XYZ file of C-alpha atoms in Angstrom:
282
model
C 0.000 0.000 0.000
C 1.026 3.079 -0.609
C 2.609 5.414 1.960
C 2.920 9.117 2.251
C 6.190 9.978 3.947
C 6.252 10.714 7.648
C 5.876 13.875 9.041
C 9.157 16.034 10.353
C 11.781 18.255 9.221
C 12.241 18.558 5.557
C 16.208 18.622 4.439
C 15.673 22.554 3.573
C 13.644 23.426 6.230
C 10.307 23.267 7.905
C 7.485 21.536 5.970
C 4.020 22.717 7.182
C 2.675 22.784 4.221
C 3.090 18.910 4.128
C 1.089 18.453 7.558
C -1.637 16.206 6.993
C -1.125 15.647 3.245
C -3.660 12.125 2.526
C -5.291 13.133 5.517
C -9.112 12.666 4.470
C -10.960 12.651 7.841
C -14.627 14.201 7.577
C -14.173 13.975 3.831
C -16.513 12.301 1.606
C -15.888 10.768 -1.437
C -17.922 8.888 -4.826
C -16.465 6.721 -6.900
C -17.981 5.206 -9.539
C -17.017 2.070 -10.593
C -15.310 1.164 -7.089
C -16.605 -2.347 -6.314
C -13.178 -3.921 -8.174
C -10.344 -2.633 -9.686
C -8.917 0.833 -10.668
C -11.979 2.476 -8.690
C -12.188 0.270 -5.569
C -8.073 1.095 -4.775
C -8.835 4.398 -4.790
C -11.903 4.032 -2.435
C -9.783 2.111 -0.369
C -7.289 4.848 -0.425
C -9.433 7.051 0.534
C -10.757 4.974 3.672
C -7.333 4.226 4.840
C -6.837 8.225 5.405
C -9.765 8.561 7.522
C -12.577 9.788 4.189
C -16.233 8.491 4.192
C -16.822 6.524 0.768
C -19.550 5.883 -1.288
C -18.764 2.785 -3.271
C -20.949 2.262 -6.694
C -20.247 -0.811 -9.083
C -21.249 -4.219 -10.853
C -20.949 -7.766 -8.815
C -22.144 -10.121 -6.780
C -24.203 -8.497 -3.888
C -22.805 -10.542 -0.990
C -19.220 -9.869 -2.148
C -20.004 -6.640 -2.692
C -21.523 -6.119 1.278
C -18.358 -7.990 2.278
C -15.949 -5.768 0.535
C -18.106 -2.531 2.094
C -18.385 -3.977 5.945
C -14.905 -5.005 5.844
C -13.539 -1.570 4.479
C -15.742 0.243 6.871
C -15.063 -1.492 10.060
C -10.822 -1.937 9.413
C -10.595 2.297 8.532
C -13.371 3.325 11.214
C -15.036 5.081 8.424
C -18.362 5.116 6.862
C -18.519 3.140 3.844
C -22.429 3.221 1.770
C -23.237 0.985 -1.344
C -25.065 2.759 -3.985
C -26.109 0.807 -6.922
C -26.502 3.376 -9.631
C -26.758 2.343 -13.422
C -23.889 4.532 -14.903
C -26.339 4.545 -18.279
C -28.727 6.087 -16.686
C -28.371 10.000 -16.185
C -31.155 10.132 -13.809
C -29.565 7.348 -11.120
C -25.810 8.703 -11.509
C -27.426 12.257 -9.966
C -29.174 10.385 -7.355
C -25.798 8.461 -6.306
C -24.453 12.103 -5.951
C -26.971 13.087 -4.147
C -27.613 9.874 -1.788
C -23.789 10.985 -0.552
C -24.914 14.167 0.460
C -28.030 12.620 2.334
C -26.639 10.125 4.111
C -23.205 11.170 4.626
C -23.842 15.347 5.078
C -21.666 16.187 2.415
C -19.655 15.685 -1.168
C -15.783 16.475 -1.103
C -14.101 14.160 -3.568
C -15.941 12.810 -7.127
C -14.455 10.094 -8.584
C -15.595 9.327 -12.131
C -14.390 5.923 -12.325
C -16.936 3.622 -14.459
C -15.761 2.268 -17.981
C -16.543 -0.592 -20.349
C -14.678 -1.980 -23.378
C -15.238 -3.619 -26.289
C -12.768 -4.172 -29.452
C -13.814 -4.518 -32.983
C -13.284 -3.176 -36.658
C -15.481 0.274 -37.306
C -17.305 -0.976 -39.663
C -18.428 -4.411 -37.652
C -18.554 -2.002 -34.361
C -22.299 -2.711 -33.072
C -24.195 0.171 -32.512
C -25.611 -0.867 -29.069
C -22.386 -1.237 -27.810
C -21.144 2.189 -29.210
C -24.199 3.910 -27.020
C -23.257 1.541 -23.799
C -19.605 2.740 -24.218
C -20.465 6.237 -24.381
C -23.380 6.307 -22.039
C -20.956 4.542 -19.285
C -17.509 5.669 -20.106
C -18.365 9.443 -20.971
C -21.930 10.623 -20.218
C -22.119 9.182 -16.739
C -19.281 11.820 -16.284
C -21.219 14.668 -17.286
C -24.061 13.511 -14.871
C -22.429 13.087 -11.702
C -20.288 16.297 -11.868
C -23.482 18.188 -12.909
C -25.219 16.659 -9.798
C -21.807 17.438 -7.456
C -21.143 21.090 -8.417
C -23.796 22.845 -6.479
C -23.292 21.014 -3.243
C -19.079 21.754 -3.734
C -20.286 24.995 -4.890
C -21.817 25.126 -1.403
C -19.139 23.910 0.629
C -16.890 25.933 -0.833
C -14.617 23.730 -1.801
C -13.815 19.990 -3.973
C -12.094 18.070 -5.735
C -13.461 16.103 -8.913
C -11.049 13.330 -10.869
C -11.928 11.723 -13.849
C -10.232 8.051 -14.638
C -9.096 9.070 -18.225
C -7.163 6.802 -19.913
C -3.923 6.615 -22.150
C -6.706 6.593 -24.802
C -7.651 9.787 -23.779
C -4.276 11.030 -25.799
C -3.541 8.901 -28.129
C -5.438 6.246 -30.263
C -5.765 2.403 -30.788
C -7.293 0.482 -33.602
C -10.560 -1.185 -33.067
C -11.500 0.964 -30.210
C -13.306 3.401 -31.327
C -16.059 3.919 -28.784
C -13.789 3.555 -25.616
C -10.881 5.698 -27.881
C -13.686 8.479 -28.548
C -15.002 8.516 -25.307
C -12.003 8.740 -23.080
C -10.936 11.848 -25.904
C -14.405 13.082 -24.634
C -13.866 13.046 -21.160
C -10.283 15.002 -21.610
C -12.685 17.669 -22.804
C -15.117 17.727 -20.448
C -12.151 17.787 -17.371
C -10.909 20.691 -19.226
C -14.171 22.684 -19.299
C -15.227 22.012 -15.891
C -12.004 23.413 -14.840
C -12.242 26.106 -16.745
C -15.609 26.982 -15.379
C -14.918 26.322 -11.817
C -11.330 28.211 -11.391
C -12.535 30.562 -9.088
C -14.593 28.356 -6.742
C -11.725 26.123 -5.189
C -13.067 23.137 -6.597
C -10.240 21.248 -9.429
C -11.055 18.951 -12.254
C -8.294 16.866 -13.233
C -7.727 13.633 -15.131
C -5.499 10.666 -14.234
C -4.441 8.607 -17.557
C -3.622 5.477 -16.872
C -2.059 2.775 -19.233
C -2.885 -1.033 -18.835
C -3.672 -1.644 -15.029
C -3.878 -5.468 -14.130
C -7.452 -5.367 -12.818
C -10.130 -8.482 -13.400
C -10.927 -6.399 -16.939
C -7.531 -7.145 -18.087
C -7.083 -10.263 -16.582
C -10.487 -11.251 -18.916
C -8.989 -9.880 -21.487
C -5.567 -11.661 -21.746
C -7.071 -14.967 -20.737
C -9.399 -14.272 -24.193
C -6.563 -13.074 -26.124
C -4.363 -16.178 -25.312
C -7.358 -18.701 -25.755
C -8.154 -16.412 -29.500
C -4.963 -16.608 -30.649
C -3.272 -19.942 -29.234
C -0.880 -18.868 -27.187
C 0.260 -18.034 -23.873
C -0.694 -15.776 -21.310
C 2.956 -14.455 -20.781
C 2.667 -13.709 -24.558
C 0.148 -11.911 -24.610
C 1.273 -9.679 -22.127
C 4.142 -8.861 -23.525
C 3.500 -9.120 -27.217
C -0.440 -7.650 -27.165
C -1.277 -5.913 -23.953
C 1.931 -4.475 -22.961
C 3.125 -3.810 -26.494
C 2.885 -0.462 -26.193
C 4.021 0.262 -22.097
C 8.222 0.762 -22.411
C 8.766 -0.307 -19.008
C 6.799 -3.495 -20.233
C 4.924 -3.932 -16.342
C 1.729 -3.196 -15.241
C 0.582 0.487 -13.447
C -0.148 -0.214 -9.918
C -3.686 0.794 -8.451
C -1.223 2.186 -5.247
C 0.980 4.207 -8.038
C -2.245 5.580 -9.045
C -3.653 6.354 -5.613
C -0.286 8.407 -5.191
C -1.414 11.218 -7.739
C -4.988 10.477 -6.861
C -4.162 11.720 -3.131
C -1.539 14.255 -4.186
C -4.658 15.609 -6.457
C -7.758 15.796 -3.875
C -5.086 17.585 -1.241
C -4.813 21.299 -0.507
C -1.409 20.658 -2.329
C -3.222 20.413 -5.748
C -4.729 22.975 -5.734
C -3.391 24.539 -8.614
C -3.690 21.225 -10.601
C -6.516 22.100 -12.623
C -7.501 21.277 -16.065
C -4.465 19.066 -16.565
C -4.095 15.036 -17.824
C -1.691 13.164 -15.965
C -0.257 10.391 -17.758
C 0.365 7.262 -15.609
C 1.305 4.768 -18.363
C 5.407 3.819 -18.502
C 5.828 6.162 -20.905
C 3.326 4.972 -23.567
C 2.439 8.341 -24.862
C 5.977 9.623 -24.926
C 6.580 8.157 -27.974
């Protein structure tokens, strides 16, 4: 897990300013997307440093209960289950406000929730262009729609959107996921934009490949398509493109993630950080 350093004396002097950094007590945080994976490391980020979570997500309902009890009663924290369809604009806003509701208040929006699926444009079905969008991009423009008057209230947040490397740069046979993570660069940009002088940020984290139970599906089908190994298609399909040929970590991820949501960012606003081995260098 990852650790923020200790407190004390910096080399070149006193470091106030660094008190409490990934301190999240009496926060409150959505994240959509958060019952596995990407979005469920940074909830329990956010629980380990004190922050009441909402989590939101697909699975099994027991598992789901377990993972929520057991985050709630190892961090102290409050820890609510909202089952939100991210397709549906009118149950993202609710999510948003359920958090304010039950748990008084909205610091920290996550927008987490993505789908994939690969194929040629012209074979691309058209119901899973409008899930891809509906999920990946438009829930997006719901929940920070819902959040902004309650930050706008408080006087303060902090909104993240899980971009992607394909938020920069493109892939064949992606189109949907490719156009919609382009789309949410755009919408991170306006909303900072628009909310500069209200001390609430709107950043994106881009992430390349993460090994979370989306890849892992998608390397056993790879390997199983194409007749070879797994270790192959790591390296030869999935990781083709990642220099440092390894897997981002959900606790490099969480770094940024807490480094953005602190009184330290905030003059990150607006901006994509790429998380990705150096993908989009090239």
């Amino acid at each position: 897990m990852f650790q923020w350093p200790k407190r004390g004396d910096a080399a070149d002097g006193d470091n106030t300013a660094f008190r409490g950094v990934g301190e999240l007590k009496g926060q409150v945080a959505v994240i959509s997307g958060s019952t596995s994976g990407i979005g469920l490391g940074l909830a329990r980020a956010v629980a380990a440093r004190g922050g009441d979570v909402v989590l939101n997500g697909l699975g099994d309902p027991s598992e789901i209960e377990r993972i929520r009890a057991e985050m709630e009663a190892a961090n102290g924290v409050r820890v609510r289950y909202h089952g939100a369809d991210m397709r549906k604009g009118d149950e993202v806003a609710d999510m948003v406000a359920f958090a304010k509701h039950d748990l008084g208040r909205l610091d920290i929006l996550v927008n987490n929730a993505g789908v994939q699926h690969v194929e040629s444009i012209e074979k691309f079905p058209t119901d899973k262009w409008e899930q891809i969008i509906a999920i990946n991009l438009s829930s997006a423009f719901y929940a920070t729609r819902a959040a902004v008057p309650i930050m706008k209230a408080q006087g303060r947040g902090r909104i993240v959107n899980i971009a992607s490397a394909h938020g920069l740069v493109a892939s064949p046979f992606k189109s949907a996921y490719v156009a919609a993570k382009h789309g949410v660069i755009g919408l991170t940009k306006t909303v900072a934009l628009e909310l500069a002088r209200e001390n609430i940020t709107c950043n994106a984290i881009c992430p390349g490949f993460v090994e979370t139970p989306i890849v892992q599906m998608q390397i056993a089908d790879q390997a199983r398509t194409h007749g070879i190994s797994k270790d192959r298609v790591i390296d030869e399909v999935i990781l083709k493109k990642q220099p440092t040929k390894r897997f981002v970590t959900t606790d490099e991820l969480a770094g940024l993630f807490l480094y953005l949501v602190s009184d330290l960012g905030a003059s990150a606003n607006g901006a994509s950080f790429s998380i990705d081995g150096g993908w989009t260098a090239e």
